[in-house]
Structures are given as structure tokens and as C-alpha cells.
Coordinates of C-alpha atoms in Angstrom, one line a residue:
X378 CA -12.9 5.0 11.3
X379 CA -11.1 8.0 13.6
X380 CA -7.7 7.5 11.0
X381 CA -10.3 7.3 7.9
X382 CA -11.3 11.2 9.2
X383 CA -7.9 11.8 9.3
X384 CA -6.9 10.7 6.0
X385 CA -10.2 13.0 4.7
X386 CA -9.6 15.9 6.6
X387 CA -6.0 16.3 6.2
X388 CA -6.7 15.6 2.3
X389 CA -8.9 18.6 2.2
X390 CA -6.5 20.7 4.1
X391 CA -4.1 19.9 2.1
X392 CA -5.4 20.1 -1.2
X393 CA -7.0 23.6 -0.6
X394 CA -3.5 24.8 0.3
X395 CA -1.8 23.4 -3.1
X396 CA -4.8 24.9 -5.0
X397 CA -5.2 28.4 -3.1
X398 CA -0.7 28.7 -3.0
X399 CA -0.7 28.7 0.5
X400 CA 2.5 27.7 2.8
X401 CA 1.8 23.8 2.6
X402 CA 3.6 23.6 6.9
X403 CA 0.3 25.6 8.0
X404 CA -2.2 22.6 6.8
X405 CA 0.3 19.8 7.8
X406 CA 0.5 21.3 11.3
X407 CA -2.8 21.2 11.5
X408 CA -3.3 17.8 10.2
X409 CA -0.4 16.8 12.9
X410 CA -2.6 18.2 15.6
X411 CA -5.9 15.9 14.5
X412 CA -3.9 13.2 14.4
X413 CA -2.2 13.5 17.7
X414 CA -5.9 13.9 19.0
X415 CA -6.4 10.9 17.7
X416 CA -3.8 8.9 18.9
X417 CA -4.1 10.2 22.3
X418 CA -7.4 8.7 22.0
X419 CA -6.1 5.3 21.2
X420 CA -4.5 5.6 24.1
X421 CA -0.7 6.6 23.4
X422 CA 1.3 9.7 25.4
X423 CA 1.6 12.9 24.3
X424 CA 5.4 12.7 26.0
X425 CA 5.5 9.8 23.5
X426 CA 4.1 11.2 20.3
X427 CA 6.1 14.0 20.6
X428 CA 9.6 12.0 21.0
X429 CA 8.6 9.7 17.9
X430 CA 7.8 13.3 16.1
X431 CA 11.7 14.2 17.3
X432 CA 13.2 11.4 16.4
X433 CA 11.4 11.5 13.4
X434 CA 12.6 14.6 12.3
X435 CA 15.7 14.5 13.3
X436 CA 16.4 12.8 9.9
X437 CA 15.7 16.0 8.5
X438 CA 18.8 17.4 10.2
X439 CA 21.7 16.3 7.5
X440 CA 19.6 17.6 4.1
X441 CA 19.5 20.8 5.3
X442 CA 22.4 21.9 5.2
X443 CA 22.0 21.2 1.5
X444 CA 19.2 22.7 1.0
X445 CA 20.5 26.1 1.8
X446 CA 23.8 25.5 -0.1
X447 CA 21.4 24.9 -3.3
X448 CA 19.2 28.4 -2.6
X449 CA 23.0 30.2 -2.6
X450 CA 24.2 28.1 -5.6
X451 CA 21.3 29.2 -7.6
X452 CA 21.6 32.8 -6.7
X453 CA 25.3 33.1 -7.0
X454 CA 24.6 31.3 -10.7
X455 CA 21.9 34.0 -12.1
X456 CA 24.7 37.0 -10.7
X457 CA 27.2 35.3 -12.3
X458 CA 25.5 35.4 -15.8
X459 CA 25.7 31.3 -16.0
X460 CA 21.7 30.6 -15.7
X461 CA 21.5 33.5 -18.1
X462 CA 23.8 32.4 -20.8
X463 CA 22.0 29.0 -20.9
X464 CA 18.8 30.6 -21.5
X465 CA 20.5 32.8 -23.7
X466 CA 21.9 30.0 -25.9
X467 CA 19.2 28.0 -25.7
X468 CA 17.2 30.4 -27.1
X469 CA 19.4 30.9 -30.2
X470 CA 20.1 27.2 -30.9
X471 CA 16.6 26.1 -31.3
X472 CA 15.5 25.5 -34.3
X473 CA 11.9 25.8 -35.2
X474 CA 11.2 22.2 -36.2
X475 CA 12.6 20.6 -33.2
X476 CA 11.4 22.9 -30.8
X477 CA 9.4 20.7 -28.5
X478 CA 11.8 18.1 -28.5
X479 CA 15.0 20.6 -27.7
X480 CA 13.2 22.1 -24.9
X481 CA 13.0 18.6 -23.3
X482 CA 16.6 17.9 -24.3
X483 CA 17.2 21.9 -22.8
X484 CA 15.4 21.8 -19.6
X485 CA 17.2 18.0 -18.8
X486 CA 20.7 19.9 -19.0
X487 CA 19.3 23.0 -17.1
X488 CA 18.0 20.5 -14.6
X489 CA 21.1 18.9 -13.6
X490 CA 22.8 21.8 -13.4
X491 CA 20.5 23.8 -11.0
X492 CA 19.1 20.5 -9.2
X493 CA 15.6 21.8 -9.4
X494 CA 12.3 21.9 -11.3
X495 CA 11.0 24.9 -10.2
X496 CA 14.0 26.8 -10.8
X497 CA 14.1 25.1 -14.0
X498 CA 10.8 25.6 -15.0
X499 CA 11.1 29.1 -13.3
X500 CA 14.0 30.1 -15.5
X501 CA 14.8 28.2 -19.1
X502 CA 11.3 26.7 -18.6
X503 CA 9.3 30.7 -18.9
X504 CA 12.0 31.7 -21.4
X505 CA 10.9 28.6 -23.7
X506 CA 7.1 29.2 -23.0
X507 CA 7.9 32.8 -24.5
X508 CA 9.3 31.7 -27.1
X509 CA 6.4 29.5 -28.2
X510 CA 4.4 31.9 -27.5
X511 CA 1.6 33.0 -30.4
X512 CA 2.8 29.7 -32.7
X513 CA -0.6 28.3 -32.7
X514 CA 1.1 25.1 -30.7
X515 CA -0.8 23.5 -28.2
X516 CA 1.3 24.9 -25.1
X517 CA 0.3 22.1 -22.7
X518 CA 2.7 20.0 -25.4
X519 CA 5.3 22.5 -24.7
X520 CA 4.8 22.6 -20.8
X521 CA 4.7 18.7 -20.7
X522 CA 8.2 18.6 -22.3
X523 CA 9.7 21.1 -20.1
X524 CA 8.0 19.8 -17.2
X525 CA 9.3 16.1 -18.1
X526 CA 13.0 18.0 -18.7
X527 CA 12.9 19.7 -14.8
X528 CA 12.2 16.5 -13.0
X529 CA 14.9 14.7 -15.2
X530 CA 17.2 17.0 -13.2
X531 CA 15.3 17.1 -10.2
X532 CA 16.0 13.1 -10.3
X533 CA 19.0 12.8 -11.1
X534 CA 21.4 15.8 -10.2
X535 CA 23.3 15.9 -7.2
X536 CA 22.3 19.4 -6.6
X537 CA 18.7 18.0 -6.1
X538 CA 16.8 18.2 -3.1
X539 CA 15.0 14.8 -3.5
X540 CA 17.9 13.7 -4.4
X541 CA 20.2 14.3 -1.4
X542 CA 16.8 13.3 1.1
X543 CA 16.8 9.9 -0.3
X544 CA 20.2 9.8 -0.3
X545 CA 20.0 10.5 3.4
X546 CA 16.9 8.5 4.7
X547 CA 18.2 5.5 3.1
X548 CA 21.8 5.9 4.3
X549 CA 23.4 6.2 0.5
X550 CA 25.8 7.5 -1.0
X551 CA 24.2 10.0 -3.8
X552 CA 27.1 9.0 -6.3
X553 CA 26.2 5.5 -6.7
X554 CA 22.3 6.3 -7.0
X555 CA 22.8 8.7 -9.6
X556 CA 24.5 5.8 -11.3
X557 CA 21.6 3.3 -11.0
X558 CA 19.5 5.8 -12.1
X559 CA 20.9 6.6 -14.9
X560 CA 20.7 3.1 -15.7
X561 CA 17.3 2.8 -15.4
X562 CA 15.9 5.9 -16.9
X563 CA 18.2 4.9 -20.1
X564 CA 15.3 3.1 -22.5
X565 CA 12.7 5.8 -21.0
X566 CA 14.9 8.7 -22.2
X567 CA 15.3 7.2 -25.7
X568 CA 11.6 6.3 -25.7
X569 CA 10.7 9.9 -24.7
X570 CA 13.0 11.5 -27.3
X571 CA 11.7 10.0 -29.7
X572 CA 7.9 10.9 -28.8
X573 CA 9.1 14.5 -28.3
X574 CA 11.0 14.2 -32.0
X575 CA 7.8 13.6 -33.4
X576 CA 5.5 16.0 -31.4
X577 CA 8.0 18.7 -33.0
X578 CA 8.2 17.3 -36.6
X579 CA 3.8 17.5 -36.3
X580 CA 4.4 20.6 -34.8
X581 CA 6.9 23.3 -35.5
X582 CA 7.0 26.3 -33.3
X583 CA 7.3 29.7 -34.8
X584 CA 9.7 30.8 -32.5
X585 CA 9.3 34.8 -30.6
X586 CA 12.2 34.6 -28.5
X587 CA 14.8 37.3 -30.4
X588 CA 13.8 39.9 -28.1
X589 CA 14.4 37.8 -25.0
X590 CA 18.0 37.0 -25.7
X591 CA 18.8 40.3 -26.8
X592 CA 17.2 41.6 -23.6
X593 CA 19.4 38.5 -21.8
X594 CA 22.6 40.0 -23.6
X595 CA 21.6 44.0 -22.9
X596 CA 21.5 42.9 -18.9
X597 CA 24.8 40.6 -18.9
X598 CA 28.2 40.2 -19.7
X599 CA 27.7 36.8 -21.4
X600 CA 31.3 35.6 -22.0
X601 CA 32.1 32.6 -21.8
X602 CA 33.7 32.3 -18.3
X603 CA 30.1 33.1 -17.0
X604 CA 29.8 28.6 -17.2
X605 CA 32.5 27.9 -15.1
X606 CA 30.4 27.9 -11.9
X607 CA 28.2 24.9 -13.6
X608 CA 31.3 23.4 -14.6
X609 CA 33.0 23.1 -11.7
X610 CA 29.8 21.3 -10.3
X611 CA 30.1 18.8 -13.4
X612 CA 33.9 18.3 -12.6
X613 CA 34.1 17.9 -9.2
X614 CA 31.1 15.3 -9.5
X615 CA 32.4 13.5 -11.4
X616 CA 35.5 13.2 -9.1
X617 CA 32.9 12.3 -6.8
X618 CA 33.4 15.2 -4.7
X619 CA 31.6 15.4 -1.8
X620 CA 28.1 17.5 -2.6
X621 CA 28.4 20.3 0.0
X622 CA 32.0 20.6 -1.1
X623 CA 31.6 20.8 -4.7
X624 CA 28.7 23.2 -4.0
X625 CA 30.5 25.6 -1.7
X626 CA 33.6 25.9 -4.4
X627 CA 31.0 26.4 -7.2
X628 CA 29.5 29.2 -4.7
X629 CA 32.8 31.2 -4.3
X630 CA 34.1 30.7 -8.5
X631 CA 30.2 32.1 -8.9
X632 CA 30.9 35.1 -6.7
X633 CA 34.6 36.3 -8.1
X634 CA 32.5 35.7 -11.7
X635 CA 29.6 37.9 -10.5
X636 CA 31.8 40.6 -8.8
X637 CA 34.7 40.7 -11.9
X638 CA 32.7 40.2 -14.8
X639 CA 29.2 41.3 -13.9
X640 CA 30.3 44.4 -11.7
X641 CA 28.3 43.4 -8.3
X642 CA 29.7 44.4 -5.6
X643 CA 30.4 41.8 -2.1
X644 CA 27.2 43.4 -0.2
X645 CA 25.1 42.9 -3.4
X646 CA 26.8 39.5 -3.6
X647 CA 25.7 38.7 -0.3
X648 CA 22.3 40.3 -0.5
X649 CA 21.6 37.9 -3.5
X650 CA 23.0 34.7 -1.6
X651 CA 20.6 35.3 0.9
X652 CA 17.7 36.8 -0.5
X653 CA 18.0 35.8 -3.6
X654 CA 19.0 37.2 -6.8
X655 CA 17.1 40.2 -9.0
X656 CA 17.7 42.4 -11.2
X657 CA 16.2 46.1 -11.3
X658 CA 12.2 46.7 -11.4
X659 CA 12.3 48.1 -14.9
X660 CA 14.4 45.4 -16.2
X661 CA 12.3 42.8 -18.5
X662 CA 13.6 40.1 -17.7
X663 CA 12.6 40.3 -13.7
X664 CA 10.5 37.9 -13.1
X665 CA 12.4 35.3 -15.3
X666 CA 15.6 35.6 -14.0
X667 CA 14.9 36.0 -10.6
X668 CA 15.3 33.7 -7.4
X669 CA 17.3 31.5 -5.3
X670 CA 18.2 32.3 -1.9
X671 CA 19.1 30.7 1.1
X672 CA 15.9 31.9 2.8
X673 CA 13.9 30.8 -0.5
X674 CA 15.0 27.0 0.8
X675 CA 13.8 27.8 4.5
X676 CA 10.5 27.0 3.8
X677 CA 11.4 24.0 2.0
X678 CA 13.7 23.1 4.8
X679 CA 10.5 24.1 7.0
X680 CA 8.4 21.1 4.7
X681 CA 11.2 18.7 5.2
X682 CA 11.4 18.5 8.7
X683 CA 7.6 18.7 9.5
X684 CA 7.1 15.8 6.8
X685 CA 9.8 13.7 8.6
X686 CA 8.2 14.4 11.9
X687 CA 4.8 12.9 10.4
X688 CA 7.0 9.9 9.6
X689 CA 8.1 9.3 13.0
X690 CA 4.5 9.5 14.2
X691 CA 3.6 7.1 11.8
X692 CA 6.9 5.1 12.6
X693 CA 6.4 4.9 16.0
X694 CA 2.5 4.3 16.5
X695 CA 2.6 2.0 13.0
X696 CA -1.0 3.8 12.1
X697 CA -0.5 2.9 8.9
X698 CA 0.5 -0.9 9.2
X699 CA -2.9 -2.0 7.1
X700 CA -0.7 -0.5 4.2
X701 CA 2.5 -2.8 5.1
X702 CA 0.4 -5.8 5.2
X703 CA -0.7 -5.4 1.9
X704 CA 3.0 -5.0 0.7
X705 CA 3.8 -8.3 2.4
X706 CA 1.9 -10.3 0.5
X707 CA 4.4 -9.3 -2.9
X708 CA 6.0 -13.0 -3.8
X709 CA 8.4 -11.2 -6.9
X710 CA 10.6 -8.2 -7.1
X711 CA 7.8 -6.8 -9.5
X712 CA 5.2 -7.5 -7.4
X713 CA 7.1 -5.4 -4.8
X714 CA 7.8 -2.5 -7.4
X715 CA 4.2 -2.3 -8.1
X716 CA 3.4 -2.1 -4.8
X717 CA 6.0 0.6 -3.9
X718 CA 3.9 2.1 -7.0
X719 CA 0.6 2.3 -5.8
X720 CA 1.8 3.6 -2.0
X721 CA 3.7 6.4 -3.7
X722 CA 0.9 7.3 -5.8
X723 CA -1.2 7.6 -2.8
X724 CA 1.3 9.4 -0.8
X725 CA 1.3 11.6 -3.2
X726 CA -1.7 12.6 -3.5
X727 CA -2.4 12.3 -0.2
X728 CA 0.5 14.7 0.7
X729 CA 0.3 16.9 -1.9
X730 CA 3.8 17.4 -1.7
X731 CA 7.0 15.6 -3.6
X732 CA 8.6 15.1 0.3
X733 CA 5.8 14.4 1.7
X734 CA 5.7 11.5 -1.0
X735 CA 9.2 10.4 -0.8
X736 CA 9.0 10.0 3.3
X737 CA 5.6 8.8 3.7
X738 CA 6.6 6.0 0.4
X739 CA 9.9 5.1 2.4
X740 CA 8.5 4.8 5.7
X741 CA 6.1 2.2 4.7
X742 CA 8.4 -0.2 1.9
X743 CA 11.6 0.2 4.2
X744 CA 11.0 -2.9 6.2
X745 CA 9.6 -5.4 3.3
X746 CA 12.6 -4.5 1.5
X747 CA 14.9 -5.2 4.3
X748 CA 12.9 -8.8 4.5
X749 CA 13.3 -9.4 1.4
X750 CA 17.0 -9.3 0.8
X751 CA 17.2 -5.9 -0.8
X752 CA 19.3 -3.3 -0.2
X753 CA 19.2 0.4 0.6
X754 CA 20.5 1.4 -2.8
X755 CA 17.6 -0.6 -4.5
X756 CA 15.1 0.8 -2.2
X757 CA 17.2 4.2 -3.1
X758 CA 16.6 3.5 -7.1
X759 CA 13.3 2.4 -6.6
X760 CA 12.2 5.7 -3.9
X761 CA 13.4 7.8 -7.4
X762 CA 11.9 5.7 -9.8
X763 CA 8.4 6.1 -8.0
X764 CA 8.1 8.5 -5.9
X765 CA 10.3 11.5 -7.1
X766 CA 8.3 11.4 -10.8
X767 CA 5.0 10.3 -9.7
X768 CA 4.3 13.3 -7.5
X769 CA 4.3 15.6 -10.5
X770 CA 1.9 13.6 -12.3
X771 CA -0.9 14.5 -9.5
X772 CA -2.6 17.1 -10.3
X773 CA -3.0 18.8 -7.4
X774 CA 0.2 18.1 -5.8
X775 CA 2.9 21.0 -5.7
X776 CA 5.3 19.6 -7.6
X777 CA 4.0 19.7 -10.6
X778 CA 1.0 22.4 -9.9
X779 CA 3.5 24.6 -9.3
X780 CA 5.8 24.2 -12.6
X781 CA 1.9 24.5 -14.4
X782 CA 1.3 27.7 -12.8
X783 CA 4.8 29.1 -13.6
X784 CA 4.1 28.1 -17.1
X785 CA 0.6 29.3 -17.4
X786 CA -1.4 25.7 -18.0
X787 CA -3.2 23.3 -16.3
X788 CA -3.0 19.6 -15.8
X789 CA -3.7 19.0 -19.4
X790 CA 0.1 18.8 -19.7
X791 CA 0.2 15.7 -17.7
X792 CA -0.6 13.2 -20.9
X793 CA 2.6 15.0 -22.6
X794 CA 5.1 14.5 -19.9
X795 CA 6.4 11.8 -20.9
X796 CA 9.5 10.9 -19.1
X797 CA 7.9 10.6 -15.8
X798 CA 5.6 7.6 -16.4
X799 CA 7.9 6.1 -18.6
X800 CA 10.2 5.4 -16.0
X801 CA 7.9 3.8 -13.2
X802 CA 5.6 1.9 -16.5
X803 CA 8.9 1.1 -18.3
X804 CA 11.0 -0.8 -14.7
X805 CA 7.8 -2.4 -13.7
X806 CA 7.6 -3.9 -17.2
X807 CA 11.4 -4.8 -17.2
X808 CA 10.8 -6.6 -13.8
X809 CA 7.8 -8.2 -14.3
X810 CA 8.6 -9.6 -18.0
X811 CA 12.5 -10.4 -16.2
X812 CA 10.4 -12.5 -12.9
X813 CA 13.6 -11.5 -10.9
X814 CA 13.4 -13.2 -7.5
X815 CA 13.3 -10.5 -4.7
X816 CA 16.7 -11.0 -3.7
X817 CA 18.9 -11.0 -6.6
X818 CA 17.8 -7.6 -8.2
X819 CA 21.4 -6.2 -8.9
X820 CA 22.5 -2.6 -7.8

């Protein structure tokens, strides 16, 4: 009954936070504290409680470095002109009567590059939603598309935050998951394409986006070197690079690009590494490209660790073991999937945030998968497959309330994202029509 209040409380909080756009670490503190009370209750130490919360946390530790490498990448980029010349580009190469369907195909690329759906949607995403803008086309069809398009990145880049935590909770190397992903996001890509194909043909967008690229090409010097930063990234990943490595080279061929061809000087340079990048108050194009920063991932760094410290707790006590036994009664590897399935969706919503989601969803699987035979790159795939593009789907959790609010619509985009149920739907089908014995799911 006392972890019932818990659950409903700390929902509330929660949920009120993601709604009102407050700092999500205030309500999960808070939700900490009620649930320490009620531990302490049952009987365990606060000495003891507060080591698991440590320990916990500690797992934090090795993302976060990455983090703050991705807030200076994605400054350096917009100085450089490169996140600009993609908007700029994608702007003129869209044609009318395959509008919805390029910005899926759009936002994907922009994903990958930048490793993140809010700066996706934050940047290619508002210049496409401009550009629609006054057709007469449903925009939650357009905000579903570029929404499904962020989180293909988010996924699947190794610039991604989700991405890299996974990669480190599970003990994998990023590399390898990005291959098994790709593998099993291939039929739901083709399948979303194709719905995204015919969304444009039934609706062609009059496009209103002329002004925005010539305001894009006033502000920058758009030659062509300005992509180098996103292709050195591409290059040195697919030498398999390590990330931080291939981030901190694409960092300093960003900054001789911003200070030689876009004129900013090292302090400005600096400045926009740290604080994140803008451009002049009577510019236009200020609040779309604009962001980045290495303190801009502090607070997401912030998230991270108090969502891992929540997992130790949990860890440590095994509160939520009502939820394992449940898994344990899975007899197939789809079975187990589903499973995986539900807890995500709950952590989820429950969490209202895409880490919370990814930690809560780990913590509770991790030891049924070990049982069962499978690996940590499977429970790797299947972490992504769940709950990276599950979290979106809920409407009141961040990751995808926050894309909606930069892209002025509500959750009635949800049915038109595509992508992100395809995938979970699309491998729970796969395994359950397959009946592939728990412990010879290949990599």
C-alpha cells in the first residue's frame, strides 16, 4: 500500500512538472525523499539507502562525459554554418508533393548527425513546420513525421544520449548496437516510408519556406566546407572511432570552420561551446538556429544521474520485485519482448522522462535476460527497441511533449509517428510468428 502512494504521488509530481516545463530533478528529488521515508519504514538504513543511491549512480559517471561533448558538438556545428546548410538545403530540395515524407527522410539524416530529437526537432524540425505553414495540411501529420525522423537519430546515432547510456549500463560497445539496430528497424523504415509516401501524395504542402533559406544564406557563409564537421563524425564512425574521439576532432574541424569561414572569433567560439550558440537579437532566424552548449547538457547530465540513483534504490531494496516476477513467468523470447514492452511503457509513463524509462526498463529485465541465456547486446537491441521509442509515444512524457511544444501541436501527432511503434509492434511480431527459444535469439 505505502509503495502504491509512492507510485501515485510521484506520478503526480512528475506529470505536473512535464506539463507546467519545470526542471524534471526538482519532482524526482522529491519523489526520492518519499520513498526513502518509506523504506526507512520498512525497516532499511538510511546509511544504506544512500550507498545503493551511490552506487547506483555511479553508473551515471561514464555518459557524462558524452553528454557534454554532444552540447559542444552541436554548438560548434550551428557556428560552423553545418546545421544551417542542412536546413538550408533541405529547404530547397523539397518538393511539394513529397513533403511529408522528405521531412521524415530529412529529420532521420539531421538525427544522426546531431544525435538528438530536440535539437532535431529544435532546428530542421521548426524550419519544416514553417515551411508548411498556411498549406491547409493537417500539421500534427507533419509534426508526426518529423517527430518519428528525430528519434530515428536519437536511436540510432552514436552522437545520441540514449544511445551512449545503454551502451554503458549494459556494458556494450555502441558500434555493434547501432548495427543490430539497424537491422531491426530495416522492415519498419520501409513500412514507414511508404505510409509517409502516401500521406504526401493525399497531401501536398504548399511550401512557405523561400524566405527562410534566404534569411539562412543572408546570416551564413554556406559553402560547402561548412559539412565537414558532420563528415568527419560519419567517417571516423565508420572506422569505428572511439565516440569521444571522433566527437572531439569534429569539435576542433567545427571551430577552424566557424573562425575561417564564418568570421567568429576564439572567445565567441568559446562562449558558444559553452553557452551555446546564437545569433544577434534582430536576426530572424534566433530562435531556430539557436542552442547547444555544454551547460545545456548539465541538466540533462543532472536527470541522468538522479535517475540512476533511483535505480540503485530500487536495485538494492528490490521494491519493485512484484514486477520481475511477472517477467519470469515468459517461456519464449517473444514472450520476454512483450514483457520488456509493457515495463517500458510503464516506466515511461511513470517517469515521464526517456532516461528515466531506459534505467527504470533495464533495471528490472537485466536479470531474466541473464537467466535466460541472452546477452547484453540483445538486452542492448531490445532496451532501444522499447524503451528509447516508446517514451515519445506518452503523452505526457518529455520526450516527445517537448518536440510537440517546439513544434506547436499536441499529442494528436502521436497516431502519425509512425516509426516508433513500428519498431516495438513490428519485432514482437517477427519473434512471436519466428517462436525463437530464449536462448538462440542471434546478435
Amino acid at each position: 500500500m505505502d509503495l502504491l502512494f509512492f507510485v501515485i504521488i510521484s506520478f503526480i509530481l512528475l506529470l505536473v512538472s512535464a506539463i507546467k516545463g519545470y526542471f524534471i530533478v526538482a519532482p524526482l528529488l522529491a519523489s526520492m525523499v518519499i520513498l526513502i521515508a518509506i523504506l526507512l519504514n520498512r525497516g532499511f538504513q538510511l546509511k544504506s539507502l544512500i550507498k545503493m543511491a551511490v552506487t547506483g549512480s555511479q553508473k551515471s559517471f561514464s555518459v557524462i562525459g558524452i553528454l557534454l561533448l554532444i552540447g559542444a558538438v552541436m554548438a560548434v556545428w550551428m557556428a560552423a554554418g553545418t546545421v544551417p546548410v542542412l536546413v538550408y538545403w533541405g529547404i530547397k530540395l523539397i518538393s511539394p508533393q513529397y513533403f511529408i515524407f522528405s521531412a521524415f527522410i530529412l529529420t532521420s539524416i539531421v538525427s544522426v548527425l546531431l544525435g538528438t530529437s530536440f535539437g532535431t526537432a529544435s532546428t530542421i524540425g521548426i524550419a519544416l513546420t514553417i515551411a508548411a505553414r498556411g498549406s491547409g495540411v493537417n500539421p500534427n501529420m507533419v509534426a508526426g513525421a518529423i517527430v518519428a525522423g528525430a528519434y530515428f537519430g536519437d536511436r540510432c546515432s552514436p552522437m545520441s544520449s540514449s544511445a551512449n547510456l545503454i551502451a554503458a549500463i549494459t556494458r556494450t560497445e555502441i558500434y555493434t548496437n547501432l548495427k543490430n539496430m539497424a537491422v531491426t528497424a530495416f522492415y519498419p523504415l520501409i513500412i514507414s516510408s511508404l505510409l509517409y509516401l502516401i500521406l504526401s501524395f493525399a497531401n501536398p504542402v504548399e511550401l512557405a519556406g523561400n524566405n527562410l533559406a534566404f534569411e539562412i544564406a543572408k546570416a551564413f557563409n554556406l559553402n560547402s566546407i561548412t559539412l565537414l564537421p558532420a563528415l568527419t563524425i560519419l567517417i571516423l564512425c565508420v572506422l569505428r572511432v572511439e565516440v569521444k574521439m571522433a566527437m572531439a576532432v569534429s569539435v576542433i574541424v567545427g571551430s577552424a570552420i566557424a573562425i575561417f569561414v564564418q568570421g567568429y572569433s576564439p572567445i565567441d567560439l568559446l562562449q558558444f561551446a559553452l553557452t551555446g550558440f546564437k545569433l544577434e537579437s534582430t536576426s530572424s532566424l534566433k530562435d531556430i538556429v539557436a542552442g547547444g552548449g555544454i551547460l545545456s547538457m548539465v541538466k540533462v547530465s543532472t536527470v541522468v544521474i538522479v535517475s540512476t540513483a533511483f535505480a540503485g534504490i530500487f536495485a538494492g531494496t528490490r521494491t519493485l520485485e512484484f514486477i520481475e516476477v511477472y517477467l519470469n513467468k515468459a517461456r519464449s523470447r517473444g514472450d520476454l519482448f512483450l514483457g520488456t514492452t509493457v515495463i517500458s511503457i510503464f516506466s515511461a509513463a511513470f517517469g515521464c522522462t526517456q532516461t528515466i524509462a531506459i534505467l527504470l526498463t533495464h533495471q528490472l529485465v537485466e536479470e531474466k535476460y541473464r537467466k535466460d541465456g541472452l546477452d547484453d547486446y540483445q538486452l542492448a537491441v531490445d532496451l532501444e527497441n522499447t524503451a528509447v521509442v516508446i517514451s515519445p509515444l506518452i503523452p505526457w512524457n518529455i520526450a516527445g511533449l517537448v518536440p510537440a511544444t517546439v513544434l506547436n501541436v499536441n499529442s494528436d501527432f502521436i497516431p502519425y509517428a509512425f516509426y516508433l511503434y513500428l519498431i516495438p509492434l513490428f519485432n514482437l511480431i517477427q519473434m512471436k510468428l519466428a517462436k525463437l527459444p530464449r536462448k538462440n535469439q542471434p546478435n
